Amino acid sequence: MTILNSTGLTKVFGQTIALNKVDLAIEAGRVIGLLGPNGSGKTTFLKLCNGLLTPTGGSVKIADMSPGVQTKAIVSFLPEDNYFSDWMKVRDMVSFFADFYADFDAAKAAEMLKALNIEPSAHIKSLSKGTKEKVQLILVMARKARLYLLDEPIGGVDPAVRDYILRTIISNYNPEASVIISTHLIADVEQVLDEVIFLKEGEIALHEDVDKIREEKGTSVDQLFREVFKC
Amino acid sequence: MAWQFDPDRPIYKQLRERILLKIVSGAYGAGAQLPTVRDLAEEAAVNPNTLQKALSELERDGLVHAQRTSGRFVTGDKALIKQAKNDLAKEQIDLFLKKMAAIGYNRQDAVVLIQTIEEAKPK
């Protein structure tokens, strides 16, 4: 079962080709690393999948549907930026998500907030940058979505929280759902991934199983990345 | 605590070795039930599909078998476990002898050296 399918997906900003004819098929039940240097098109790709950008050419389908209201019901997206309103409390955000998404599991969100010592009564304004990121990730992971699109989920948090997040992705694993993680911290996520996609200047440079890379090239994905993108 | 893996070899192979070591050392005894894929994957902090692949390899070798409703079990065949234990030990000895050869000891010299060292140890 293919959960995400893009054909000739292209996005141009003025003179810049952010994404160039990307053909991609993602099966259900996979955890995928979307890897590439800054400006390689990772965020553009994720935003196109969410309908936050419209393609210049080609198309992307989620469960055979174009991005829209129906796909938002099954896609859980963690954007790079913080979109919370400062006047809100953590609890307000939880209710907000519960109202918005039928697949949101409030009990699970409460459990995760507790595990990371975040008070539901805390004002968003009073939270540190890292804690805001944690709250945002908790809300996204507390949904029972078919596709999770996580843009740099572990960049801003300490290694212990990083481990907690990766364990959450593992314990959430569901053969019907897939997770796409965009990140620079490859060594940290490598053992959680089924497959990786290398994006280079808006094009797919590599799309392969992690263990196949290790088997055939005798290097980790992290090492391979350093070779392919050597500066 | 997540398990650590060598960067240059497939993760499923290393998972297979780790689980096999637990079987031959008796941490998972003959006939014992194994933790679920989800629990093992969480403990090791690895992808559940990768762990599944490691278990499938052990199933293929007859060291583990799945029972439809109640999960996975270590084989009750103690001879088979002993055989796997011997194979593991042989691998380690081969590895050791290769390193000794790189230093300049042939197999016989290496064996003699081990004996000399062992005999010189205070009892």
Coordinates of C-alpha atoms in Angstrom, one line a residue:
Chain A
M1 CA 0.0 0.0 0.0
T2 CA 1.5 3.3 -1.1
I3 CA 0.8 6.1 1.3
L4 CA 2.6 8.9 -0.5
N5 CA 3.3 9.2 -4.2
S6 CA 4.9 12.1 -6.1
T7 CA 5.5 12.4 -9.8
G8 CA 7.6 15.1 -11.4
L9 CA 7.0 17.2 -8.3
T10 CA 8.6 20.6 -9.0
K11 CA 8.7 23.9 -7.1
V12 CA 10.3 27.0 -8.4
F13 CA 10.7 30.2 -6.4
G14 CA 11.6 33.0 -8.8
Q15 CA 15.0 32.0 -10.2
T16 CA 15.5 29.2 -7.7
I17 CA 14.5 25.6 -8.4
A18 CA 13.8 24.3 -4.9
L19 CA 12.5 20.9 -6.1
N20 CA 13.2 19.4 -9.5
K21 CA 11.0 16.6 -10.9
V22 CA 10.9 14.4 -7.8
D23 CA 9.4 11.0 -8.3
L24 CA 8.8 9.2 -5.0
A25 CA 6.7 6.4 -3.6
I26 CA 6.5 5.7 0.1
E27 CA 4.9 2.5 1.3
A28 CA 2.9 2.2 4.5
G29 CA 4.7 0.8 7.6
R30 CA 8.1 2.5 7.0
V31 CA 10.2 5.0 8.8
I32 CA 12.1 7.2 6.3
G33 CA 14.9 9.7 6.8
L34 CA 14.7 12.7 4.5
L35 CA 18.3 13.9 4.5
G36 CA 20.2 16.6 2.7
P37 CA 22.2 19.8 3.4
N38 CA 20.5 23.2 4.0
G39 CA 18.6 24.4 1.0
S40 CA 18.3 21.0 -0.6
G41 CA 14.5 21.1 -0.7
K42 CA 13.5 19.0 2.4
T43 CA 11.2 21.6 3.9
T44 CA 9.8 22.5 0.5
F45 CA 8.9 18.9 -0.1
L46 CA 7.2 18.5 3.3
K47 CA 5.2 21.7 2.7
L48 CA 4.1 20.5 -0.7
C49 CA 2.8 17.3 0.9
N50 CA 0.8 19.4 3.4
G51 CA -0.7 21.8 0.8
L52 CA 1.2 24.7 2.4
L53 CA 2.8 25.2 -1.0
T54 CA 1.4 24.4 -4.4
P55 CA 3.6 22.7 -7.0
T56 CA 4.9 24.6 -10.0
G57 CA 4.8 21.3 -11.9
G58 CA 4.0 17.6 -11.3
S59 CA 1.9 16.4 -8.4
V60 CA 1.9 14.7 -5.0
K61 CA -0.8 12.4 -3.6
I62 CA -1.4 11.2 -0.1
A63 CA -3.4 7.9 -0.1
D64 CA -4.4 8.8 -3.7
M65 CA -5.7 12.2 -2.7
S66 CA -4.3 15.7 -3.5
P67 CA -3.3 17.6 -0.3
G68 CA -6.4 19.2 1.2
V69 CA -8.9 18.9 4.0
Q70 CA -9.1 15.1 3.6
T71 CA -5.4 14.5 3.7
K72 CA -4.9 16.8 6.7
A73 CA -7.2 14.4 8.6
I74 CA -4.6 11.6 8.1
V75 CA -1.3 13.5 8.0
S76 CA 0.3 14.7 11.2
F77 CA 2.8 17.5 10.4
L78 CA 5.5 18.9 12.6
P79 CA 6.7 22.2 11.0
E80 CA 10.1 23.6 11.6
D81 CA 8.7 26.8 13.1
N82 CA 6.7 27.3 16.3
Y83 CA 3.1 28.3 15.6
F84 CA 1.8 28.6 19.2
S85 CA 0.1 31.8 20.4
D86 CA 1.9 33.1 23.5
W87 CA -1.2 33.8 25.5
M88 CA -2.3 30.1 25.4
K89 CA -1.6 27.5 28.0
V90 CA -0.2 24.0 27.1
R91 CA -3.7 22.7 28.1
D92 CA -5.4 25.0 25.5
M93 CA -3.2 23.6 22.8
V94 CA -4.2 20.1 23.7
S95 CA -7.9 21.0 23.6
F96 CA -7.3 22.8 20.3
F97 CA -5.8 19.6 18.8
A98 CA -8.5 17.5 20.3
D99 CA -11.2 19.7 18.6
F100 CA -9.4 19.8 15.3
Y101 CA -8.3 16.2 14.8
A102 CA -10.6 13.2 15.2
D103 CA -7.5 10.9 15.5
F104 CA -6.0 12.9 18.4
D105 CA -5.5 10.8 21.6
A106 CA -5.7 13.3 24.6
A107 CA -4.7 10.6 27.1
K108 CA -1.6 9.9 25.2
A109 CA -0.7 13.6 25.0
A110 CA -1.2 13.8 28.8
E111 CA 1.1 10.8 29.4
M112 CA 3.8 12.3 27.2
L113 CA 3.6 15.7 28.8
K114 CA 4.0 14.0 32.2
A115 CA 7.0 11.9 31.0
L116 CA 8.8 15.1 29.9
N117 CA 7.7 17.1 33.0
I118 CA 5.7 19.7 31.2
E119 CA 2.9 21.3 33.2
P120 CA -0.4 21.5 31.3
S121 CA -1.2 24.7 33.1
A122 CA 2.0 26.4 32.0
H123 CA 1.7 29.4 29.7
I124 CA 3.3 29.0 26.3
K125 CA 5.0 32.3 26.8
S126 CA 6.9 30.9 29.9
L127 CA 8.3 27.9 28.1
S128 CA 11.9 27.7 26.8
K129 CA 12.5 27.2 23.1
G130 CA 13.3 23.5 23.6
T131 CA 10.2 22.9 25.7
K132 CA 8.0 24.6 23.1
E133 CA 9.4 22.2 20.5
K134 CA 8.7 19.2 22.8
V135 CA 5.0 20.3 23.3
Q136 CA 4.6 20.7 19.5
L137 CA 6.1 17.2 18.9
I138 CA 3.9 15.7 21.6
L139 CA 0.8 17.1 19.9
V140 CA 1.9 15.8 16.6
M141 CA 2.8 12.3 17.9
A142 CA -0.4 12.0 20.0
R143 CA -2.4 11.7 16.7
K144 CA -3.1 8.3 15.2
A145 CA -2.2 9.4 11.7
R146 CA -1.4 7.4 8.6
L147 CA 1.5 9.7 7.8
Y148 CA 3.8 11.7 10.1
L149 CA 5.9 14.4 8.5
L150 CA 8.5 15.6 11.0
D151 CA 10.6 18.5 9.9
E152 CA 13.8 18.5 12.2
P153 CA 12.1 17.0 15.2
I154 CA 15.2 16.4 17.2
G155 CA 17.4 19.4 16.3
G156 CA 16.5 21.7 19.2
V157 CA 16.4 19.2 22.1
D158 CA 19.0 17.6 24.4
P159 CA 20.2 14.0 23.8
A160 CA 18.0 12.5 26.6
V161 CA 14.8 14.0 25.0
R162 CA 16.1 12.9 21.6
D163 CA 16.2 9.3 22.9
Y164 CA 12.7 9.7 24.3
I165 CA 11.4 11.0 20.9
L166 CA 13.0 8.2 19.0
R167 CA 11.6 5.6 21.4
T168 CA 8.2 7.3 21.0
I169 CA 8.5 6.8 17.2
I170 CA 9.3 3.1 17.8
S171 CA 6.6 2.4 20.3
N172 CA 4.1 4.2 18.0
Y173 CA 5.0 2.0 15.1
N174 CA 2.1 0.8 13.1
P175 CA 2.3 -1.2 9.9
E176 CA -0.4 1.0 8.4
A177 CA 1.4 4.3 9.1
S178 CA 4.7 5.8 7.8
V179 CA 6.9 8.4 9.3
I180 CA 9.2 10.8 7.3
I181 CA 11.8 12.5 9.4
S182 CA 13.9 15.3 8.0
T183 CA 17.1 15.9 9.9
H184 CA 20.8 16.6 9.9
L185 CA 21.4 14.4 12.9
I186 CA 21.8 11.2 10.9
A187 CA 23.8 9.2 13.4
D188 CA 21.1 9.7 16.0
V189 CA 18.2 8.4 13.9
E190 CA 20.0 5.9 11.6
Q191 CA 19.0 2.8 13.6
V192 CA 15.4 3.9 13.7
L193 CA 15.1 4.2 9.9
D194 CA 14.0 1.6 7.3
E195 CA 15.2 3.7 4.4
V196 CA 16.8 7.1 3.5
I197 CA 16.3 9.7 0.8
F198 CA 19.2 12.0 0.0
L199 CA 18.1 15.3 -1.5
K200 CA 20.7 17.2 -3.4
E201 CA 19.9 20.6 -4.9
G202 CA 16.2 19.7 -5.2
E203 CA 16.7 16.2 -6.7
I204 CA 16.8 12.7 -5.3
A205 CA 20.4 11.6 -5.2
L206 CA 19.7 8.3 -3.4
H207 CA 16.7 6.4 -2.1
E208 CA 17.8 3.1 -0.4
D209 CA 17.3 0.8 2.6
V210 CA 19.6 1.6 5.5
D211 CA 20.8 -2.0 5.8
K212 CA 21.3 -2.3 2.1
I213 CA 23.7 0.7 2.2
R214 CA 25.6 -0.8 5.1
E215 CA 25.7 -4.2 3.4
E216 CA 26.8 -3.0 -0.1
K217 CA 29.0 -0.1 0.8
G218 CA 30.2 -1.2 4.2
T219 CA 29.6 2.3 5.7
S220 CA 26.9 3.8 7.8
V221 CA 24.4 6.3 6.3
D222 CA 26.1 9.0 8.3
Q223 CA 29.5 8.3 6.7
L224 CA 27.9 7.9 3.2
F225 CA 26.2 11.3 3.7
R226 CA 29.6 12.9 4.5
E227 CA 31.1 11.4 1.3
V228 CA 28.2 12.4 -1.0
F229 CA 27.9 15.9 0.4
K230 CA 31.6 16.6 1.0
C231 CA 32.3 20.3 1.0
Chain B
M1 CA 19.9 2.5 27.2
A2 CA 19.9 2.1 23.4
W3 CA 22.1 -0.7 22.0
Q4 CA 25.3 0.5 20.1
F5 CA 26.0 -0.7 16.6
D6 CA 29.1 -0.9 14.4
P7 CA 28.8 1.7 11.6
D8 CA 30.1 -0.6 8.8
R9 CA 27.8 -3.6 9.1
P10 CA 24.0 -4.1 8.6
I11 CA 22.0 -3.4 11.8
Y12 CA 19.9 -6.6 11.4
K13 CA 23.0 -8.8 11.5
Q14 CA 24.2 -7.1 14.6
L15 CA 20.8 -7.5 16.2
R16 CA 20.8 -11.2 15.3
E17 CA 24.2 -11.6 17.0
R18 CA 23.0 -9.8 20.1
I19 CA 19.9 -11.9 20.5
L20 CA 21.9 -15.1 19.7
L21 CA 24.4 -14.2 22.4
K22 CA 21.5 -13.9 24.9
I23 CA 20.3 -17.4 23.8
V24 CA 23.7 -19.2 24.0
S25 CA 24.5 -17.5 27.3
G26 CA 21.2 -18.6 28.7
A27 CA 19.8 -15.1 29.3
Y28 CA 17.0 -16.4 27.1
G29 CA 16.9 -20.1 28.1
A30 CA 16.0 -23.1 26.0
G31 CA 12.2 -23.1 25.3
A32 CA 11.7 -19.6 26.9
Q33 CA 9.4 -17.0 25.5
L34 CA 11.1 -14.0 23.8
P35 CA 9.9 -10.4 24.4
T36 CA 7.6 -9.0 21.7
V37 CA 9.1 -7.3 18.7
R38 CA 7.8 -4.0 20.0
D39 CA 9.4 -4.4 23.4
L40 CA 12.7 -5.6 22.0
A41 CA 12.7 -2.8 19.4
E42 CA 12.1 -0.3 22.1
E43 CA 14.8 -1.7 24.3
A44 CA 17.4 -1.7 21.5
A45 CA 16.0 1.6 20.1
V46 CA 15.9 0.2 16.6
N47 CA 13.3 0.1 13.8
P48 CA 10.8 -2.8 14.4
N49 CA 11.1 -4.0 10.8
T50 CA 14.9 -4.4 11.2
L51 CA 14.4 -6.3 14.4
Q52 CA 11.8 -8.5 12.7
K53 CA 14.4 -9.3 10.0
A54 CA 16.9 -10.4 12.7
L55 CA 14.3 -12.7 14.3
S56 CA 13.4 -14.1 10.9
E57 CA 17.0 -15.1 10.4
L58 CA 17.1 -16.8 13.8
E59 CA 13.8 -18.6 12.8
R60 CA 15.4 -19.7 9.6
D61 CA 18.3 -21.2 11.6
G62 CA 15.8 -23.0 13.8
L63 CA 17.0 -21.3 16.9
V64 CA 13.7 -19.4 17.4
H65 CA 10.2 -20.4 16.4
A66 CA 6.9 -18.5 16.3
Q67 CA 3.7 -19.8 17.7
R68 CA 0.7 -18.3 16.0
T69 CA -1.1 -16.9 19.1
S70 CA 1.5 -16.8 21.9
G71 CA 4.6 -15.2 20.4
R72 CA 8.1 -16.3 19.8
F73 CA 10.1 -18.9 21.7
V74 CA 13.7 -20.1 21.9
T75 CA 14.1 -23.6 20.6
G76 CA 13.9 -26.4 23.1
D77 CA 16.7 -28.2 21.2
K78 CA 19.7 -27.9 23.5
A79 CA 22.1 -29.6 21.0
L80 CA 21.2 -26.9 18.4
I81 CA 21.9 -24.1 21.0
K82 CA 25.2 -25.8 21.8
Q83 CA 26.1 -26.0 18.1
A84 CA 25.4 -22.2 17.8
K85 CA 27.5 -21.6 20.8
N86 CA 30.4 -23.5 19.3
D87 CA 30.0 -21.7 16.0
L88 CA 30.2 -18.3 17.8
A89 CA 33.3 -19.4 19.7
K90 CA 34.9 -20.6 16.5
E91 CA 34.3 -17.2 14.9
Q92 CA 36.0 -15.4 17.8
I93 CA 39.0 -17.8 17.6
D94 CA 39.3 -17.3 13.8
L95 CA 39.2 -13.5 14.4
F96 CA 41.8 -13.8 17.1
L97 CA 44.1 -16.0 15.0
K98 CA 43.8 -13.5 12.1
K99 CA 45.0 -10.7 14.4
M100 CA 47.8 -12.8 15.7
A101 CA 48.9 -13.6 12.1
A102 CA 49.0 -9.8 11.4
I103 CA 51.4 -9.5 14.3
G104 CA 53.5 -12.4 13.0
Y105 CA 52.4 -15.4 14.9
N106 CA 51.3 -18.5 13.0
R107 CA 48.5 -20.7 14.5
Q108 CA 50.9 -23.0 16.3
D109 CA 53.0 -20.2 17.8
A110 CA 49.8 -18.5 18.9
V111 CA 48.6 -21.7 20.7
V112 CA 52.0 -22.1 22.4
L113 CA 52.0 -18.5 23.5
I114 CA 48.5 -18.9 25.1
Q115 CA 49.7 -21.9 27.0
T116 CA 52.9 -20.2 28.2
I117 CA 50.9 -17.2 29.5
E118 CA 48.3 -19.4 31.2
E119 CA 51.0 -21.5 32.9
A120 CA 52.9 -18.5 34.1
K121 CA 49.8 -17.1 35.9
P122 CA 49.9 -17.5 39.7
K123 CA 47.5 -20.3 40.7

